Coordinates of C-alpha atoms in Angstrom, one line a residue:
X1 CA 6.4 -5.6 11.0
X2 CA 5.5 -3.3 9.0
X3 CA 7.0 0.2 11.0
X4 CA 8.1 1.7 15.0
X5 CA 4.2 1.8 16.0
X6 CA 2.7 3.2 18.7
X7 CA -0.3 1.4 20.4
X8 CA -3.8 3.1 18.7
X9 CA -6.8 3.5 21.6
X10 CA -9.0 1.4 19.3
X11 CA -7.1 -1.3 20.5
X12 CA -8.7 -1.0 24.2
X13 CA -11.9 -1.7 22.5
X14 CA -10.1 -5.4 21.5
X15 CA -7.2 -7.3 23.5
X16 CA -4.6 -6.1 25.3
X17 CA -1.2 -5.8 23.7
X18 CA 2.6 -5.6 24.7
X19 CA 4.9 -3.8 22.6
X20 CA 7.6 -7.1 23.5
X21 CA 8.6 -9.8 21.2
X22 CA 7.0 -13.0 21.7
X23 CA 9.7 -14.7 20.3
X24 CA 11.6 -14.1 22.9
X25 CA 9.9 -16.1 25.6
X26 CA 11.2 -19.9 26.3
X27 CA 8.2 -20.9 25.7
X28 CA 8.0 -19.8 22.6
X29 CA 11.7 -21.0 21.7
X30 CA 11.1 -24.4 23.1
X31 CA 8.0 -24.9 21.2
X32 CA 10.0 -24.0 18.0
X33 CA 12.7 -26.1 18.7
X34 CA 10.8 -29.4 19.1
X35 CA 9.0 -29.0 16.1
X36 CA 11.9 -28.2 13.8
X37 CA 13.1 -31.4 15.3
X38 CA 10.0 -33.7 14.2
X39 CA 9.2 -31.5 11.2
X40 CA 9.8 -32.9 7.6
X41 CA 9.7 -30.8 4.3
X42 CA 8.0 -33.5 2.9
X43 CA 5.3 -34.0 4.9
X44 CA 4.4 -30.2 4.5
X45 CA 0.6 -29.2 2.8
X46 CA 1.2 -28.6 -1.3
X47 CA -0.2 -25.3 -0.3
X48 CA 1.9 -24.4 2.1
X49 CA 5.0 -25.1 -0.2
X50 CA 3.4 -23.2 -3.0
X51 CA 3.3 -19.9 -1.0
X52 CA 7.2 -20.7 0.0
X53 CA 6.9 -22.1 3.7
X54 CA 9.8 -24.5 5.0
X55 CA 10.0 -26.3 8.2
X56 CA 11.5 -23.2 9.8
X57 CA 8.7 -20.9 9.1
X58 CA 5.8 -23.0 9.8
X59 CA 7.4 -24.6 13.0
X60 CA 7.5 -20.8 13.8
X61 CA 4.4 -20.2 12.5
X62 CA 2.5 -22.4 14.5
X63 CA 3.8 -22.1 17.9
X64 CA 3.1 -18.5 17.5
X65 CA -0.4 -19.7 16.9
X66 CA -0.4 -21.8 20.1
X67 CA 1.4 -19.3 21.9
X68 CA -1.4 -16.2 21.2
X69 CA -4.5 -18.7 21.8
X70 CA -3.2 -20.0 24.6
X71 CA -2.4 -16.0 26.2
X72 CA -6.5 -15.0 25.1
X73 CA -7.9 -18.0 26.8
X74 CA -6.2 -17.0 29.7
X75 CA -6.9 -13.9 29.3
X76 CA -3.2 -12.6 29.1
X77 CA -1.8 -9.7 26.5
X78 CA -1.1 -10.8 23.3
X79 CA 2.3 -10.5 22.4
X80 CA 4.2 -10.3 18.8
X81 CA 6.5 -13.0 17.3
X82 CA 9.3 -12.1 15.0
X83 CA 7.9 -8.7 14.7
X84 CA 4.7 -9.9 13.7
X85 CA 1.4 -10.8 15.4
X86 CA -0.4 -14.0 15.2
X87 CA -2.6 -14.3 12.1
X88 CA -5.1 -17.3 11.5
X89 CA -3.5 -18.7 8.1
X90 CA -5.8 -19.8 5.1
X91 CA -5.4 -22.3 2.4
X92 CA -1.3 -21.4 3.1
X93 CA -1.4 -17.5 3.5
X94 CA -0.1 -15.9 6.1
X95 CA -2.9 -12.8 6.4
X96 CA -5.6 -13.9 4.3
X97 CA -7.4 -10.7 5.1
X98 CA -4.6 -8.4 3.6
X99 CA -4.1 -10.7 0.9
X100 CA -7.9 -10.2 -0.1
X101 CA -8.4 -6.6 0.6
X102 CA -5.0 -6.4 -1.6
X103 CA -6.6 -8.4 -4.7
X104 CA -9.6 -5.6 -3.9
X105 CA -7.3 -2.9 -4.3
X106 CA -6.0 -4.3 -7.6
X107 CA -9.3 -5.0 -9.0
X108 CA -10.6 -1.4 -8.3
X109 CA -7.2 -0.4 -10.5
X110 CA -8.1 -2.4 -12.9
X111 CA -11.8 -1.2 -13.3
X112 CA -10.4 2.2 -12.6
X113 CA -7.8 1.4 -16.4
X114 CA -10.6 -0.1 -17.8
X115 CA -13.4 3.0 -17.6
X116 CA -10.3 5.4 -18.9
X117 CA -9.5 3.3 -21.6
X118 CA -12.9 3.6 -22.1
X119 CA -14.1 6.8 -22.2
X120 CA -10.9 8.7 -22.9
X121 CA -9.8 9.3 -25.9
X122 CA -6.0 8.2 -26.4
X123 CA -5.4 11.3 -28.4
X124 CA -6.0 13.1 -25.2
X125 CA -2.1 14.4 -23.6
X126 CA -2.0 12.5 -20.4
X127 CA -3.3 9.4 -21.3
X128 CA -0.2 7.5 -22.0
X129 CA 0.8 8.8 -18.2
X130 CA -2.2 7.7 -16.3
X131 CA -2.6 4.6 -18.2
X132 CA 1.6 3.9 -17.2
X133 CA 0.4 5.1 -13.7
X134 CA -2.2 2.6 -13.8
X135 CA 0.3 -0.4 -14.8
X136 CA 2.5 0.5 -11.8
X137 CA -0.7 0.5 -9.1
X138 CA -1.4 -2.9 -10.3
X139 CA 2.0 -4.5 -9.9
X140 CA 2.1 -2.9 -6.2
X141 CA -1.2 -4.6 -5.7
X142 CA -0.3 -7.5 -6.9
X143 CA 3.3 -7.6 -4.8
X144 CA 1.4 -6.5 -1.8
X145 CA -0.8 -9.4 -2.2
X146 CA 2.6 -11.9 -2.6
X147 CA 3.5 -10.3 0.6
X148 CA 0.7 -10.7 2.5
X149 CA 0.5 -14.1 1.4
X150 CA 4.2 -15.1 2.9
X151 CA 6.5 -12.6 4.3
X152 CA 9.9 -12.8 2.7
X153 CA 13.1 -10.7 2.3
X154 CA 11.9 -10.7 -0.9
X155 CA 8.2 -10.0 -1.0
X156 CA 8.6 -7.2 1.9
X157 CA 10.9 -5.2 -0.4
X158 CA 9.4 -5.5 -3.4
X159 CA 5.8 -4.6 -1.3
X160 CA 7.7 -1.6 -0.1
X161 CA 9.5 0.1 -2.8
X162 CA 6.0 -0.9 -5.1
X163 CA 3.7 1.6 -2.5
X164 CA 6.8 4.0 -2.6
X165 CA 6.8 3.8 -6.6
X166 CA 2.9 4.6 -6.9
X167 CA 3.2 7.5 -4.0
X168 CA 5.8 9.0 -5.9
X169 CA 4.2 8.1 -9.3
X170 CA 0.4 10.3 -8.5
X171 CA 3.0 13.0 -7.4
X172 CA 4.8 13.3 -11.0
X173 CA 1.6 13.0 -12.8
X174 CA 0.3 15.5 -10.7
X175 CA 2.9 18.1 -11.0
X176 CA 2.3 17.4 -14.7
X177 CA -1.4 17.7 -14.9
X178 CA -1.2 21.3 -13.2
X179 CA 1.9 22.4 -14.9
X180 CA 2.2 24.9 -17.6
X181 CA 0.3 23.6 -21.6
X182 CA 1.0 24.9 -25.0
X183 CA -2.6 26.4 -26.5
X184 CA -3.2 22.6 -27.7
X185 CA -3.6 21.7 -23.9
X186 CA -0.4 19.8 -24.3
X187 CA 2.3 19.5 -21.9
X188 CA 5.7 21.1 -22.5
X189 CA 8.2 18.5 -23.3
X190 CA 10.7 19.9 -20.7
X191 CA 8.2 19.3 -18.0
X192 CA 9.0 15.7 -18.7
X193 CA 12.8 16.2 -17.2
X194 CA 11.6 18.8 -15.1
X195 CA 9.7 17.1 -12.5
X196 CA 10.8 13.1 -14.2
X197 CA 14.3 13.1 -13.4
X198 CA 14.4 14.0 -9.7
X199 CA 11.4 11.8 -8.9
X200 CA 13.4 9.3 -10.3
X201 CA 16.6 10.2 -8.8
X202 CA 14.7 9.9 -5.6
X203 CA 13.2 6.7 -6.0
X204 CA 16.7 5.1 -6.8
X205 CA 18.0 6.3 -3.7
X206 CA 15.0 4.9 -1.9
X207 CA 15.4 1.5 -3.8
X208 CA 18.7 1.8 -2.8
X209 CA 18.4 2.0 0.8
X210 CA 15.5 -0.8 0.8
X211 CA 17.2 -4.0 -1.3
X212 CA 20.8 -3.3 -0.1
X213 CA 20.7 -2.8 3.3
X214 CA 20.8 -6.4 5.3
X215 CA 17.8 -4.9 7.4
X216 CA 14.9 -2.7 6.1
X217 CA 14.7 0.9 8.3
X218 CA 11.5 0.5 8.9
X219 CA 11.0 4.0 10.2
X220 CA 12.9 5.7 7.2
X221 CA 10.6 3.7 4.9
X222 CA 7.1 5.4 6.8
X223 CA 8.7 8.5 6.7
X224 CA 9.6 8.7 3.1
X225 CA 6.0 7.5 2.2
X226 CA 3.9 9.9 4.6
X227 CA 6.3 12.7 2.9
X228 CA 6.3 12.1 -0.3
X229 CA 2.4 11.4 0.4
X230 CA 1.8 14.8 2.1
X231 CA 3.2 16.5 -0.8
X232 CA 0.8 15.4 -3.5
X233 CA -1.9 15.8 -1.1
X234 CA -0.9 19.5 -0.2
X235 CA 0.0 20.0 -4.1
X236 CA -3.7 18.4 -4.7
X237 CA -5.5 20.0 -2.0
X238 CA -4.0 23.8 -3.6
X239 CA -4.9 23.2 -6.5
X240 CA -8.3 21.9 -6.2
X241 CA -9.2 25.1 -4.2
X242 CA -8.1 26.9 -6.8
X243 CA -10.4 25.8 -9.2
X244 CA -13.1 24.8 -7.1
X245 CA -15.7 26.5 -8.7
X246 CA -14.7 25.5 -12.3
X247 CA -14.6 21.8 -12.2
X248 CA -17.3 20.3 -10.5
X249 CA -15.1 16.3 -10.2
X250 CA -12.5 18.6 -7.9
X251 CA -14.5 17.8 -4.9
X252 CA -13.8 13.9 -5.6
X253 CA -10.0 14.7 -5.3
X254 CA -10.8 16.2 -2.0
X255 CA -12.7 13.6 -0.7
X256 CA -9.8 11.5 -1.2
X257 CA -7.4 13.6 0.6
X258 CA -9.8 13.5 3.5
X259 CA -10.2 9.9 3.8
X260 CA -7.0 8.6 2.5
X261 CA -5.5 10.9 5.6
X262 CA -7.9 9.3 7.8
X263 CA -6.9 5.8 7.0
X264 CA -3.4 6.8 7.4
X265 CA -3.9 6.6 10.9
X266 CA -4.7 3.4 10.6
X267 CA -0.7 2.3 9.5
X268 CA 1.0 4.9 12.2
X269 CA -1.0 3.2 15.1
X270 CA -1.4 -0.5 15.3
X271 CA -3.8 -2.5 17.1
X272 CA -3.4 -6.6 17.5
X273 CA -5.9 -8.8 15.0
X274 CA -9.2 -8.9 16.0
X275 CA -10.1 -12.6 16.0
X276 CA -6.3 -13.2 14.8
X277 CA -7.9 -12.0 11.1
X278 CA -8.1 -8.0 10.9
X279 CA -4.9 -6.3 12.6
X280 CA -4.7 -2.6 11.7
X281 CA -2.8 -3.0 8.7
X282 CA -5.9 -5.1 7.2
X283 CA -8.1 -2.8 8.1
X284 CA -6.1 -0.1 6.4
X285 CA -6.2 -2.3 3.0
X286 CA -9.7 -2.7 3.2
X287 CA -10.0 1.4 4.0
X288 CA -8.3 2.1 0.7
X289 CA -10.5 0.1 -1.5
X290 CA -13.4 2.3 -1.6
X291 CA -10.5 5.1 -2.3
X292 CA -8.8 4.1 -5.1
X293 CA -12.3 3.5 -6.9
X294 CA -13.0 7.9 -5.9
X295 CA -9.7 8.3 -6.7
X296 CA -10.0 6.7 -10.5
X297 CA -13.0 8.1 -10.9
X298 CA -11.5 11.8 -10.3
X299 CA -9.0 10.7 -12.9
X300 CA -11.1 9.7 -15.5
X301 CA -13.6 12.8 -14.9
X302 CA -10.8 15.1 -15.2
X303 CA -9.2 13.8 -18.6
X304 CA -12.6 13.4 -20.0
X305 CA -13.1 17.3 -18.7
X306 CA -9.9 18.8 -19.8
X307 CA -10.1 16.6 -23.3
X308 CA -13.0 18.2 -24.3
X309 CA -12.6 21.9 -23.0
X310 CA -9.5 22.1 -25.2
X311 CA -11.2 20.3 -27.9
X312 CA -13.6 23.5 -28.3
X313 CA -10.8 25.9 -28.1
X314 CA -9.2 24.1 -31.0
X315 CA -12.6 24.2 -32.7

């Protein structure tokens, strides 16, 4: 679903998996086609229609379902259907564990806006550009969770180009927080163009390729990501070496590095849903959470640091 994956060794540890399309089996087209045939809009749960499923999706949906318990009872491989595995659906979402681990991701933003609004002064340079970068995290949370919750044309590009906005977002208020500052501690207007326009060129080129193309290139959209990702964590990791001994919140940035590349692993190599609830993907969600709160918490100890060393220079 999500990208070209390659099978992680974790999975050993869980059931067996084919890289092959379960959808292709009769089986699983027969099943399909009889209940299209006796399905009625109608007759469908409120909450299913209120997360967008149609007789088409939930007849596929369920013989999926059928299919993959029926393969782990008899101890077959698990196989894939329309390019997805076999989730257990909740209250009408399609993975309720990415769907919560998604709403965890967005809460940890929002506590992460909260503590700067808190304790940072808004007079302070970058405020207005974290804060902004703060807005953005939350609508690609809370478009990751739509996602999650029923996979549409619609919900899978806007889930896509929202991580591809924040990735590239961090990197632009990065290459602004180490760039060249007047003696105020303020940023140089022209820094704004600088490094603002080509990110932005960039991300309308992405866009681009994601909404107009009849089919999403997976693989181009994991490789733009883990470059663009790469960058702000080489740009993050120089520069925290560099000033390792002078700001002691440096070592929270590079704890993030660390384990945000570790978790990485977990969206290059899949593994099938253990107990049809936590596939890989999940897993990576639920890896992040505990990130994003070091990673806000680095943000708001380094505006709160450079606010008041500039504050005694100007005193």
């Amino acid at each position: 679903m999500r990208s070209i994956r390659t099978v992680c060794l974790i999975s050993m540890l869980l059931l067996p998996v084919l890289s092959s399309y379960g959808d292709q089996t009769h089986e699983y087209r027969d099943c399909t086609t009889l209940r299209m045939r006796t399905c009625e809009y109608a007759n469908l749960d409120t909450t299913l229609k209120i997360f967008g499923w149609d007789c088409l999706s939930d007849s596929q949906y369920m013989c999926a379902l059928e299919m993959t318990e029926k393969r782990i009872a008899l101890g077959k491989p698990i196989l894939q259907y329309n390019g997805r595995w076999a989730f257990r659906r909740y209250i009408g979402l399609q993975e309720p564990a990415s769907v919560f681990f998604s709403f965890c991701n967005g809460f940890a933003v929002f506590l992460g806006i909260s503590n700067l609004v808190a304790k940072v002064p808004v007079t302070y340079n970058l405020f207005h550009t974290w804060l902004g970068y703060g807005i953005v995290c939350l609508i690609t949370w809370f478009v990751s969770f739509l996602f999650h919750a029923k996979d549409t044309v619609t919900t899978e590009i806007l889930d896509y180009l929202g991580a591809s906005t924040m990735v590239m977002l961090s990197l632009y208020c990065m290459l602004l927080r180490i760039s060249g500052r007047d003696q105020f501690g303020k940023i140089k207007n022209h820094l704004n163009y600088k490094y603002g326009l080509p990110i932005f060129l960039l991300w309308a080129y992405h866009a681009y390729n994601l909404g107009f193309y009849k089919k999403i290139d997976y693989g181009y959209n994991m490789k733009f990501n883990v470059f663009i990702g790469v960058t702000h964590h080489l740009l993050l990791t120089g520069w925290g070496l560099w000033n390792w001994n002078h700001r002691p919140h440096i070592k929270k940035a590079v704890w993030v590095i660390v384990f945000s590349s570790l978790a990485l692993l977990l969206e290059l190599f899949d593994f099938s849903p253990y107990y049809l609830v936590m596939d890989a993907h999940a897993t990576w969600h639920a890896a992040t959470v505990p990130i994003t709160v070091l990673w806000w918490s680095f943000i708001v100890d380094d505006c709160v640091f450079e606010f008041n060393r500039f504050k005694r220079k100007v005193v």
